[in-house]
mmCIF file of C-alpha atoms and ligand atoms in Angstrom:
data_model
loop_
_atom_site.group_PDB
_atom_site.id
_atom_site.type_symbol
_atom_site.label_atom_id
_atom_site.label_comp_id
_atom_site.label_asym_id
_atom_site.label_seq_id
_atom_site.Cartn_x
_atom_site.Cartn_y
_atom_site.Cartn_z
ATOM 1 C CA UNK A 1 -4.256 -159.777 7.046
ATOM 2 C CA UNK A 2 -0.892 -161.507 6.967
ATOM 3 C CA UNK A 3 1.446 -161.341 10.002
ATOM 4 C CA UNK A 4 3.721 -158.574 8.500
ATOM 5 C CA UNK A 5 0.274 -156.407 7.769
ATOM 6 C CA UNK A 6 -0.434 -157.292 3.976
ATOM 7 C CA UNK A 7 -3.394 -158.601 2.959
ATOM 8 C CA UNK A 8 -3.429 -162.354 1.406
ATOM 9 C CA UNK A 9 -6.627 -163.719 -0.383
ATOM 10 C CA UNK A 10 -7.071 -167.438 -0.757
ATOM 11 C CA UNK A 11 -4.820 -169.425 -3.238
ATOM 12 C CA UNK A 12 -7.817 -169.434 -6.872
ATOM 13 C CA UNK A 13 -6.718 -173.649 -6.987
ATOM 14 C CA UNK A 14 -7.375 -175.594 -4.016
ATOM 15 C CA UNK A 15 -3.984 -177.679 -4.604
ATOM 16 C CA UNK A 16 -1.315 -174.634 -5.530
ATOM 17 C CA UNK A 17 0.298 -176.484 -7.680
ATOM 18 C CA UNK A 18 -1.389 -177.814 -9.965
ATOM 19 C CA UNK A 19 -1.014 -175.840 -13.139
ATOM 20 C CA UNK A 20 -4.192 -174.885 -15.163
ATOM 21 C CA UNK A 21 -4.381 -174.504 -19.158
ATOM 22 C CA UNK A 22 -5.376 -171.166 -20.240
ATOM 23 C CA UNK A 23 -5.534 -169.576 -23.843
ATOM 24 C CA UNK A 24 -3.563 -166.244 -24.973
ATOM 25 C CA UNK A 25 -6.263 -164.061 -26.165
ATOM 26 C CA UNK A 26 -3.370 -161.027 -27.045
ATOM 27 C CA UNK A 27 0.490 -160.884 -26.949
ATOM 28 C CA UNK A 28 1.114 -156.998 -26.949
ATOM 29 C CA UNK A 29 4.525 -155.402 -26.912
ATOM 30 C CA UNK A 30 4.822 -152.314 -25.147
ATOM 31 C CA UNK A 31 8.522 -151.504 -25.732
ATOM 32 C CA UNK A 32 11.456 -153.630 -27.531
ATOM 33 C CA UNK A 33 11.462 -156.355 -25.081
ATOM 34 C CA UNK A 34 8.541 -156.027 -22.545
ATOM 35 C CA UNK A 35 4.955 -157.614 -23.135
ATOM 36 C CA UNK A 36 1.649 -157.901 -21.777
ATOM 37 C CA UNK A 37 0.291 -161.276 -22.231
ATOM 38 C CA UNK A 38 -3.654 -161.296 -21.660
ATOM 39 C CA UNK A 39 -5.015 -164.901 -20.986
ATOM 40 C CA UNK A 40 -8.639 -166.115 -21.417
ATOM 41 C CA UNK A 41 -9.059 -167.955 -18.264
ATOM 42 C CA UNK A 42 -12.600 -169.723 -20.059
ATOM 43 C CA UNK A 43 -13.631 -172.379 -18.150
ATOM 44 C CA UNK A 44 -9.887 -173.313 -16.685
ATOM 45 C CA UNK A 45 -10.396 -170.774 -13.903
ATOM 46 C CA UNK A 46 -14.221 -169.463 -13.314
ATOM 47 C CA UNK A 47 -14.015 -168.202 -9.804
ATOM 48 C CA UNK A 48 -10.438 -166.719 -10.247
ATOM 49 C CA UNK A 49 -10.005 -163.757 -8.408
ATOM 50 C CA UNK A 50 -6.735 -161.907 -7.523
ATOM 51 C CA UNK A 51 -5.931 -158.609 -5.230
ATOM 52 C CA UNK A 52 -3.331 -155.913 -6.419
ATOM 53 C CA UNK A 53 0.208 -156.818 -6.037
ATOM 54 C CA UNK A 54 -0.153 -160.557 -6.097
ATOM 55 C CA UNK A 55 1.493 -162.611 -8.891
ATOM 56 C CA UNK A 56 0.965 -166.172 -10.740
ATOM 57 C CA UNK A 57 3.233 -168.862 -11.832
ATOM 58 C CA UNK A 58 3.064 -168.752 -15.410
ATOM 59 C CA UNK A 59 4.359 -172.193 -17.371
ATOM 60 C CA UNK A 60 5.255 -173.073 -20.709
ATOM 61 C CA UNK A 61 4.943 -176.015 -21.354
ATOM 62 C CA UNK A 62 8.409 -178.644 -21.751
ATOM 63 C CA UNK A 63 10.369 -175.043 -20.791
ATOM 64 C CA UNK A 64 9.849 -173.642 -17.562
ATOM 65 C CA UNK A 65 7.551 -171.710 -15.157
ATOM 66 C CA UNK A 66 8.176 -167.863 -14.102
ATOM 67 C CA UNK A 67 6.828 -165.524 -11.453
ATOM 68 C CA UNK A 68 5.113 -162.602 -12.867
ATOM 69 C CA UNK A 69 2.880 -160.192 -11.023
ATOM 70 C CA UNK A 70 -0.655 -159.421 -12.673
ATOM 71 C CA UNK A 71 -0.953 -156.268 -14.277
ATOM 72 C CA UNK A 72 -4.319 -156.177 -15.141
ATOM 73 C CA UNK A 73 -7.794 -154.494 -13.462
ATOM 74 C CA UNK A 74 -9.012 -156.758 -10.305
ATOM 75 C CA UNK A 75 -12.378 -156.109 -11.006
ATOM 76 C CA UNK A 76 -12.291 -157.603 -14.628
ATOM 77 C CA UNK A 77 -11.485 -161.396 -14.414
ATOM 78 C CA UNK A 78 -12.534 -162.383 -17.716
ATOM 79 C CA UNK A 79 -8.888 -161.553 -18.574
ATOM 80 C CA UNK A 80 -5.845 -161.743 -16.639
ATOM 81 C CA UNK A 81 -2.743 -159.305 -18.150
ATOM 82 C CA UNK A 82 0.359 -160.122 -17.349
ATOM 83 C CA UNK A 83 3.477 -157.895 -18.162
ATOM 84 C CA UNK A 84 6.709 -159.544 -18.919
ATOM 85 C CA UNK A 85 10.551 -158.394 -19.634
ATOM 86 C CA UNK A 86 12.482 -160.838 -21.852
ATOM 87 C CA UNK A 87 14.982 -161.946 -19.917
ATOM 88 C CA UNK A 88 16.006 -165.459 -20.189
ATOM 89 C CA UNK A 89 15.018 -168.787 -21.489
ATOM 90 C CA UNK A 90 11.396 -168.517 -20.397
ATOM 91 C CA UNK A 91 10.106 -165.270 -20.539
ATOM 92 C CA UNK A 92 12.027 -165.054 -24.326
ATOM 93 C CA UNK A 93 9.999 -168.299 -25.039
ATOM 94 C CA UNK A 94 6.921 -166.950 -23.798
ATOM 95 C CA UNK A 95 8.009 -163.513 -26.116
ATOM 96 C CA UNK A 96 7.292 -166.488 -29.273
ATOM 97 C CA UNK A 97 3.613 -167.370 -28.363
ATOM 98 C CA UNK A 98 0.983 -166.238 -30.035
ATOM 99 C CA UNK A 99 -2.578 -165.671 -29.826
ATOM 100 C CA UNK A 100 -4.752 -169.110 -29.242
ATOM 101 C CA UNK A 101 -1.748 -170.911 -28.159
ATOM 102 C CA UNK A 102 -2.252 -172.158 -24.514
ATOM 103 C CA UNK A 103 -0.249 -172.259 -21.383
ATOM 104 C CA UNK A 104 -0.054 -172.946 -17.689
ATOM 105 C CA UNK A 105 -0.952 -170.955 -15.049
ATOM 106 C CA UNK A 106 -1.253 -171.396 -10.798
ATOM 107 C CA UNK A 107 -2.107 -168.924 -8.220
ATOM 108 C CA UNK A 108 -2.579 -166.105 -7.539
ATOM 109 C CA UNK A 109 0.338 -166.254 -4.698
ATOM 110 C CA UNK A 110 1.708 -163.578 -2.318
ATOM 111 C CA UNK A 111 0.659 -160.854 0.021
ATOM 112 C CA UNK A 112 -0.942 -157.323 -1.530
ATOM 113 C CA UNK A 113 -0.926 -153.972 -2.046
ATOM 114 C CA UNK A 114 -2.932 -153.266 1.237
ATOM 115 C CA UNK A 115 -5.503 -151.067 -0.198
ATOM 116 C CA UNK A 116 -7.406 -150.569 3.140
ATOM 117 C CA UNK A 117 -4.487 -148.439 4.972
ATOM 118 C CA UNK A 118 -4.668 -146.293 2.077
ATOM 119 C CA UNK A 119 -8.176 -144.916 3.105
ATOM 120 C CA UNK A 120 -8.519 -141.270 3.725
ATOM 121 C CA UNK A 121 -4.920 -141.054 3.078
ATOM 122 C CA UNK A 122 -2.919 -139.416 0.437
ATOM 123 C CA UNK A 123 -1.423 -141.611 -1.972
ATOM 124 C CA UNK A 124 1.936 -141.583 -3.431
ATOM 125 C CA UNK A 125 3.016 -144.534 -5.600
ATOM 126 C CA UNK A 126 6.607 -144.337 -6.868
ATOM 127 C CA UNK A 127 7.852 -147.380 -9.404
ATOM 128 C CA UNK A 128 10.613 -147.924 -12.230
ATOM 129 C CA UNK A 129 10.714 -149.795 -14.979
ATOM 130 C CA UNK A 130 8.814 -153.349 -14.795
ATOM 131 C CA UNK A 131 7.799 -151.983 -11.421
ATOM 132 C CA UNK A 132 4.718 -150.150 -12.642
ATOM 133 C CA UNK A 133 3.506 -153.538 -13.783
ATOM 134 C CA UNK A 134 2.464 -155.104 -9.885
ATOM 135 C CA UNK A 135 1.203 -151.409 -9.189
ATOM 136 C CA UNK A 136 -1.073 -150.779 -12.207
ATOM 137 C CA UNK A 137 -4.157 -153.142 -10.471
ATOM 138 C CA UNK A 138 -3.614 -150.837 -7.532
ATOM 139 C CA UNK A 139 -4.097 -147.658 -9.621
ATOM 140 C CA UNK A 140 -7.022 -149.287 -10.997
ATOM 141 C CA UNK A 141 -8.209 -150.197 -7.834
ATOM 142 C CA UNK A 142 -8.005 -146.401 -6.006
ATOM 143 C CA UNK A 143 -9.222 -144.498 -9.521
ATOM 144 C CA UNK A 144 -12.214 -147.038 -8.882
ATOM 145 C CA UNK A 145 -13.071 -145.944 -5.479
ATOM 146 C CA UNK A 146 -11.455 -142.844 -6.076
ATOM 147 C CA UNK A 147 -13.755 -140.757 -3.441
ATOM 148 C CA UNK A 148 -12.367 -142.759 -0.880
ATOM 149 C CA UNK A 149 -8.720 -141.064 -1.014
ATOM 150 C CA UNK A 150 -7.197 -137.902 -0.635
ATOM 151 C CA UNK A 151 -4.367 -136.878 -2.965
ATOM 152 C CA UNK A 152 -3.544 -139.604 -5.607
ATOM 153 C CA UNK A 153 0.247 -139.226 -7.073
ATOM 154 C CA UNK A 154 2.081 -141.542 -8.846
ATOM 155 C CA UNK A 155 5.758 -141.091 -9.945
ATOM 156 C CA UNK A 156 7.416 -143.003 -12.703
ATOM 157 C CA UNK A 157 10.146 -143.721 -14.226
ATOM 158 C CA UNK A 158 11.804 -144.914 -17.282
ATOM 159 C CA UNK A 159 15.349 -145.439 -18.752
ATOM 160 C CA UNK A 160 13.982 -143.805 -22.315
ATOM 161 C CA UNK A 161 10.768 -142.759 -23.600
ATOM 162 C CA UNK A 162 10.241 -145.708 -25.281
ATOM 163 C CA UNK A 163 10.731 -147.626 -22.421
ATOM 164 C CA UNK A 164 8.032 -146.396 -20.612
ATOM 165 C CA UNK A 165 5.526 -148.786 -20.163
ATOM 166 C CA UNK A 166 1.748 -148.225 -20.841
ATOM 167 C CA UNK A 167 2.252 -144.869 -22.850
ATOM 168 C CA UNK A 168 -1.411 -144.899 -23.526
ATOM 169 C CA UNK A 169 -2.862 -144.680 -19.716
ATOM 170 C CA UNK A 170 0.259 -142.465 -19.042
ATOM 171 C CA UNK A 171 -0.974 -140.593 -20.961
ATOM 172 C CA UNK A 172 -4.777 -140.940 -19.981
ATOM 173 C CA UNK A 173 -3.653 -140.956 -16.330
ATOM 174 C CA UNK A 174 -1.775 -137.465 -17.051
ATOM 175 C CA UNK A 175 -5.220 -135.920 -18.181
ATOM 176 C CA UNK A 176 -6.759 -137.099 -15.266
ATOM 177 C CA UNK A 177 -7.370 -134.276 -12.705
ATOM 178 C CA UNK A 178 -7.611 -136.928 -10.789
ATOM 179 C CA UNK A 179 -4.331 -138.525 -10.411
ATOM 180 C CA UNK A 180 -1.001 -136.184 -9.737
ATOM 181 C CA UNK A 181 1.635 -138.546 -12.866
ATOM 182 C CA UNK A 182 4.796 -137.108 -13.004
ATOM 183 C CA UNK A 183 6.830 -138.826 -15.302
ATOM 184 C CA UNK A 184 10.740 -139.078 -15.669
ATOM 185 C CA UNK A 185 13.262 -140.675 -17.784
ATOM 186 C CA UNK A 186 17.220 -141.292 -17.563
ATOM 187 C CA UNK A 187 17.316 -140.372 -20.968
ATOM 188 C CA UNK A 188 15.694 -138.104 -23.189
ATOM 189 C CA UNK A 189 15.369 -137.729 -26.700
ATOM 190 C CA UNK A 190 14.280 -134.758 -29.230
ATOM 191 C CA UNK A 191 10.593 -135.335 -28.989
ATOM 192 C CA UNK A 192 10.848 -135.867 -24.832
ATOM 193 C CA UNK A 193 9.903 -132.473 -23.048
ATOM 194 C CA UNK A 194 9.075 -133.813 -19.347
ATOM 195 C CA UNK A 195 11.756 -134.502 -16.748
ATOM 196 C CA UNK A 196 15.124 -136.043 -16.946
ATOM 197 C CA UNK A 197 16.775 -138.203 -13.799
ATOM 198 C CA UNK A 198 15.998 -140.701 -12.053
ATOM 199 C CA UNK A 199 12.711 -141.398 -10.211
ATOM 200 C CA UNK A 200 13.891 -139.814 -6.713
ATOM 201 C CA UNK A 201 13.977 -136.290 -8.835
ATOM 202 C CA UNK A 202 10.387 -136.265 -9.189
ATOM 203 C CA UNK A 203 9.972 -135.676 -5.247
ATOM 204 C CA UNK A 204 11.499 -132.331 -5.694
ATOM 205 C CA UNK A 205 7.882 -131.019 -8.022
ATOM 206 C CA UNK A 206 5.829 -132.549 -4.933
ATOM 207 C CA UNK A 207 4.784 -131.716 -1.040
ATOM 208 C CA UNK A 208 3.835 -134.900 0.895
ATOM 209 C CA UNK A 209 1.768 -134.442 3.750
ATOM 210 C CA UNK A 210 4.403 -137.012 5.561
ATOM 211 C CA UNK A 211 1.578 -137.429 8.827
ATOM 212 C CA UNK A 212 -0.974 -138.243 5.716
ATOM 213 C CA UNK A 213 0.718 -140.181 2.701
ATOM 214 C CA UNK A 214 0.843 -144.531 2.401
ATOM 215 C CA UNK A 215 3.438 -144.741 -0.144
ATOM 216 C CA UNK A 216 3.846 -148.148 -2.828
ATOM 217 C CA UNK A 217 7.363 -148.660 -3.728
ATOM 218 C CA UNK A 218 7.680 -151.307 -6.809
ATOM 219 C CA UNK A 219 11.019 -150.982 -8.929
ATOM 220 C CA UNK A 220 14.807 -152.443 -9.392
ATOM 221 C CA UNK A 221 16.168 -152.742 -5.866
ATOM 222 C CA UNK A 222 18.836 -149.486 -6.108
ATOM 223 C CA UNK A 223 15.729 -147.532 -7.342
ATOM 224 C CA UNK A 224 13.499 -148.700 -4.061
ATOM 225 C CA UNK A 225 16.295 -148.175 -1.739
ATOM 226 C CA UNK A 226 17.033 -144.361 -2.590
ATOM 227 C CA UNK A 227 13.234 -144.297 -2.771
ATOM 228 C CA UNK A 228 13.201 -145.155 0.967
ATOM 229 C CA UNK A 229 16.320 -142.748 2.026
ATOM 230 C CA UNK A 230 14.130 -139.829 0.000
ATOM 231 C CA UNK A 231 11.267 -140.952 1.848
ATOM 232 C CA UNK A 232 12.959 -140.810 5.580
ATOM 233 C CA UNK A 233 14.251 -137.206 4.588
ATOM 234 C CA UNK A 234 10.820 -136.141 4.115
ATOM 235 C CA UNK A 235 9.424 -137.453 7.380
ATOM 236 C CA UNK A 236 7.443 -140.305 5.925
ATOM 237 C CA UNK A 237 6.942 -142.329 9.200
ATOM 238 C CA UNK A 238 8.378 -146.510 7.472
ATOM 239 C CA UNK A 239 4.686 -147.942 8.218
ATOM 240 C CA UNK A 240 3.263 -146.332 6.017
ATOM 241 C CA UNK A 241 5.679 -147.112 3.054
ATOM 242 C CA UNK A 242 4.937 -150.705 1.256
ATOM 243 C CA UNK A 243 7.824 -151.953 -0.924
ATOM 244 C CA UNK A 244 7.235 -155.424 -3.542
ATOM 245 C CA UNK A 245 10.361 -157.425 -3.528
ATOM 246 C CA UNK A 246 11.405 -159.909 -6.242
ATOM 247 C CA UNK A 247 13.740 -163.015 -5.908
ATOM 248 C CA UNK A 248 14.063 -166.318 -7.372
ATOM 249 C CA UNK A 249 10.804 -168.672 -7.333
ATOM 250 C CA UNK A 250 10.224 -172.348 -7.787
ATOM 251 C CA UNK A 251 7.347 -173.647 -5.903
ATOM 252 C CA UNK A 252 5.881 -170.330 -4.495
ATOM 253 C CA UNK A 253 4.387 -172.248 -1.895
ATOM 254 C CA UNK A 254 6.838 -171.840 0.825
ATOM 255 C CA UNK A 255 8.346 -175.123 0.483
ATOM 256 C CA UNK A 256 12.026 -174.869 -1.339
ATOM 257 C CA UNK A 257 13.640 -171.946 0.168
ATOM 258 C CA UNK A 258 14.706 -170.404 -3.640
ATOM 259 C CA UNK A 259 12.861 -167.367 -2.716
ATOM 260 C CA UNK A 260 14.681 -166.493 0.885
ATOM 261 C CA UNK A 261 14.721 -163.080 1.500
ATOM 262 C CA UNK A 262 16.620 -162.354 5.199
ATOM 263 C CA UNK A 263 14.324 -164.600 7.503
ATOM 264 C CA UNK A 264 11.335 -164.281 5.297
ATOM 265 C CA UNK A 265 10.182 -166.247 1.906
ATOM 266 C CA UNK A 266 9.168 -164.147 -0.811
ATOM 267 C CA UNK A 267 6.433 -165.861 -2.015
ATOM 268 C CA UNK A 268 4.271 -166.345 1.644
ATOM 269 C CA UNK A 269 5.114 -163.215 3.898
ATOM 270 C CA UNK A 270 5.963 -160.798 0.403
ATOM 271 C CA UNK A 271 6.214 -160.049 -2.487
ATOM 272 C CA UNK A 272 4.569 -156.884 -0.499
ATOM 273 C CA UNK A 273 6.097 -156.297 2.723
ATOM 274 C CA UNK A 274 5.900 -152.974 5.265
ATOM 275 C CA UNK A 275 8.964 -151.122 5.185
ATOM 276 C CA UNK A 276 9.893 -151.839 9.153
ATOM 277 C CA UNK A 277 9.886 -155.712 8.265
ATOM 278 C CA UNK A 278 12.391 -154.979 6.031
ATOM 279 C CA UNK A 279 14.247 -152.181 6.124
ATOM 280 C CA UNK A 280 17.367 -153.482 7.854
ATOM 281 C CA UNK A 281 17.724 -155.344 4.593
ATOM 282 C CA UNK A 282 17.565 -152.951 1.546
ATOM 283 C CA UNK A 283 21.155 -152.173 2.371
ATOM 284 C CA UNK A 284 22.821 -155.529 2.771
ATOM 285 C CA UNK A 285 24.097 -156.452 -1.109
ATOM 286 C CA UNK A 286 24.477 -160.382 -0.630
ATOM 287 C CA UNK A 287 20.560 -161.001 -0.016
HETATM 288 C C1 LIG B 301 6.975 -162.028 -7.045
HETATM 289 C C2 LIG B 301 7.627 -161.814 -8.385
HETATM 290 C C3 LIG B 301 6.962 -161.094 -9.356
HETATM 291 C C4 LIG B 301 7.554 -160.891 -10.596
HETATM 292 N N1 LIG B 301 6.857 -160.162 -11.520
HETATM 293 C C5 LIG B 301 7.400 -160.005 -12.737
HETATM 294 C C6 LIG B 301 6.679 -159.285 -13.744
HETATM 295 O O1 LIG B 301 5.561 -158.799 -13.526
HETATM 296 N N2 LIG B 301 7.254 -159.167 -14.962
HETATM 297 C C7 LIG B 301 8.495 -159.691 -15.234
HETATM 298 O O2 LIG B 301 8.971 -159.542 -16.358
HETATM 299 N N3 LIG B 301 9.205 -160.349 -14.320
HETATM 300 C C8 LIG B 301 8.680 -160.526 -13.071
HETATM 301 N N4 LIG B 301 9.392 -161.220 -12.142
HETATM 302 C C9 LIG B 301 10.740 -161.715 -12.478
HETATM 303 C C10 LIG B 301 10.628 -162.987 -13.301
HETATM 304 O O3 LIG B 301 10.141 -164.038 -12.483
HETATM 305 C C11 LIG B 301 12.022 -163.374 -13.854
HETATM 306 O O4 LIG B 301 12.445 -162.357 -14.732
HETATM 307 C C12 LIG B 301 11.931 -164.674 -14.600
HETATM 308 O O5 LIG B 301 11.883 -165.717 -13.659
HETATM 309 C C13 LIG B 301 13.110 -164.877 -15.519
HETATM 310 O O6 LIG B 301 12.978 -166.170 -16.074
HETATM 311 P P1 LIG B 301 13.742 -166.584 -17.407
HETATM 312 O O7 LIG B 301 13.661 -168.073 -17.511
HETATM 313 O O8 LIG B 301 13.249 -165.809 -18.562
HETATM 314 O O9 LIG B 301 15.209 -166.113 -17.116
HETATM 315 P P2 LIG B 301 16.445 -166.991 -16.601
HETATM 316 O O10 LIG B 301 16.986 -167.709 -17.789
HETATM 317 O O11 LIG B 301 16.045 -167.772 -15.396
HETATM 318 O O12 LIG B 301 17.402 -165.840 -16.094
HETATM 319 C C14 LIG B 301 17.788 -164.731 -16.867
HETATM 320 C C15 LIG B 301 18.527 -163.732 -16.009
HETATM 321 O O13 LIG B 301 17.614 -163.112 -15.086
HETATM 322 C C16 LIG B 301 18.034 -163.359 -13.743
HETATM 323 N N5 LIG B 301 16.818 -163.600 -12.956
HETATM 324 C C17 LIG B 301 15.964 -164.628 -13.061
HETATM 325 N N6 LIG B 301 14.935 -164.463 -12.209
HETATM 326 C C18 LIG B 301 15.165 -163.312 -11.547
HETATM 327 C C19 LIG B 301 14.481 -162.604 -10.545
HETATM 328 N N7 LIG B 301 13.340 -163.029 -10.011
HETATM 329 N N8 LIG B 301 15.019 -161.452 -10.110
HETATM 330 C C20 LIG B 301 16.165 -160.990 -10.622
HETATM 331 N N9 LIG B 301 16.862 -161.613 -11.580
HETATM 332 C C21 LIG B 301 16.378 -162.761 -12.020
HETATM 333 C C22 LIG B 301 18.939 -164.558 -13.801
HETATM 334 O O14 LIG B 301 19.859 -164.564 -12.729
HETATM 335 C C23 LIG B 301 19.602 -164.352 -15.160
HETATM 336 O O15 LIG B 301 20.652 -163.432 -15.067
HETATM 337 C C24 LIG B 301 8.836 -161.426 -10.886
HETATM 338 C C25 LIG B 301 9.504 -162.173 -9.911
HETATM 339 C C26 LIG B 301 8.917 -162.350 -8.678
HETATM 340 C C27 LIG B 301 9.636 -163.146 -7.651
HETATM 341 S S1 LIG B 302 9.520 -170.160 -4.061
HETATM 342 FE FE1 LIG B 302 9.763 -171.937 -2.832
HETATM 343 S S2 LIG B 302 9.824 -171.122 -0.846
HETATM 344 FE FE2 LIG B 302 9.317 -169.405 -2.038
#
């Protein structure tokens, strides 16, 4: 375990950063300008292993390198998923490859989802947007070991319906009588029959056991703060909430400061961090 109570595994490369060539197998687009990018890690990468909530650098060669969590199942390293928003001058670049074409990849970096205070506990996972992406191994993780939890809920939401990412295991997970998905967007349209509003609306269909539930908070930074103020009102003592924050990387090593988030870097003590480390911070804009 990290200091601030995350778990961190050991960096896959033994220098971090040296950048390793690995093939796209599939580009898939989930909505208009999202993606999952799965890459063959062959021979680049045997003994890669990652935990939930932990994210690579991901280059392109003679354009840039990105932070992007990995979205895919822990316990299937043959492929690593990675789901991306176009943005900006990488992540549209990376939008352009195609399958077969390589590119660079170092890591994994970052704390994790800590799976282990989750044990016996209810679990309530609440993300927007992108968010769902850095939660998804965790969902695969706990459906895995499902036994070993109580209550399993996760909330999402969506600006449209056909910006919901992952419509398929949405709609898999929402079948499940194992997992409690309740599903929301900002906006509906004719063929949309579940809930409108924002995530935070969602808590009104639920009861948390407050003494009992380890929330994961992953979304845009308004969404996780009103998160945490819904989460206070219903008693949820902070350590047991986890938030993943996002900033600015370049070396993701701890070295060039990009990634400063109050007295912490990003990319050693986060992206995952227990509420009480950083709760005095959600509310101060200029971080
Ligand atoms: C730990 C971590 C995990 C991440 N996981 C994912 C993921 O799973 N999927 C994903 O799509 N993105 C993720 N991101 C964000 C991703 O790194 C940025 O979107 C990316 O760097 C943008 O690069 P670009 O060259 O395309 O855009 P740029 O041309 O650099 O910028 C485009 C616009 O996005 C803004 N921007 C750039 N980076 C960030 C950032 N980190 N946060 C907020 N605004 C930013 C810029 O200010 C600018 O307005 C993650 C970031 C971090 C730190
Ligand atoms: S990205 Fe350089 S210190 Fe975090």
């Amino acid at each position: 375990m990290s200091p601030n109570g995350a778990a961190v595994v050991a960096q896959a490369a033994a220098d971090p950063m040296v950048t390793h060539p690995v093939m796209i197998r599939k580009l898939i687009w989930e909505n208009d300008d999202t993606f999952t990018l799965s890459l063959d890690l062959g021979d680049a990468l045997p003994d890669y292993r990652f935990l939930p909530g932990q994210f690579n650098m991901v280059y392109l060669y003679g354009t840039g390198e990105v932070a992007i969590s990995i979205s895919s199942d822990p316990a299937k390293t043959a492929t690593l998923d990675h789901t991306i928003h176009r943005v900006g001058t990488v992540t549209t670049a990376l939008a352009q490859r195609k399958r077969g074409d390589v590119i660079g990849l170092r890591g994994p970096f970052g704390s994790s989802w800590p799976v282990e205070a989750g044990k016996g506990k209810d679990i309530c996972i609440v993300t927007g947007g992108i968010g769902l992406a850095p939660l998804r191994p965790l969902i695969y993780s706990i459906l895995r070991n499902r036994d070993a939890y109580g209550r399993v809920i996760v909330m999402y939401g969506g600006r449209s319906p056909l910006d919901l990412l992952y419509r398929v295991e949405l709609e898999k997970w929402g079948n499940d009588h194992r997992v409690e998905t309740l599903v929301t967007v900002d906006r509906g349209d004719s063929s949309w029959k579940g809930n409108i509003g924002v995530v935070t609306t969602l808590f009104s269909y639920i009861k948390l056991d407050a003494r009992n539930t380890v929330v994961y908070v992953c979304g845009p930074e308004v969404m996780m703060k009103y998160t945490v103020v819904e989460l206070e009102h219903r008693g949820i003592p902070a350590e047991q909430v986890y938030l993943s924050m996002e900033r600015n990387m370049k070396c993701a090593i701890g070295f060039c400061g990009h990634c400063q988030f109050g007295p912490t870097f990003i990319c050693k003590e986060g992206p995952v961090y227990p509420l009480p480390k950083i709760r005095h911070l959600l509310d101060r804009k200029e971080l």
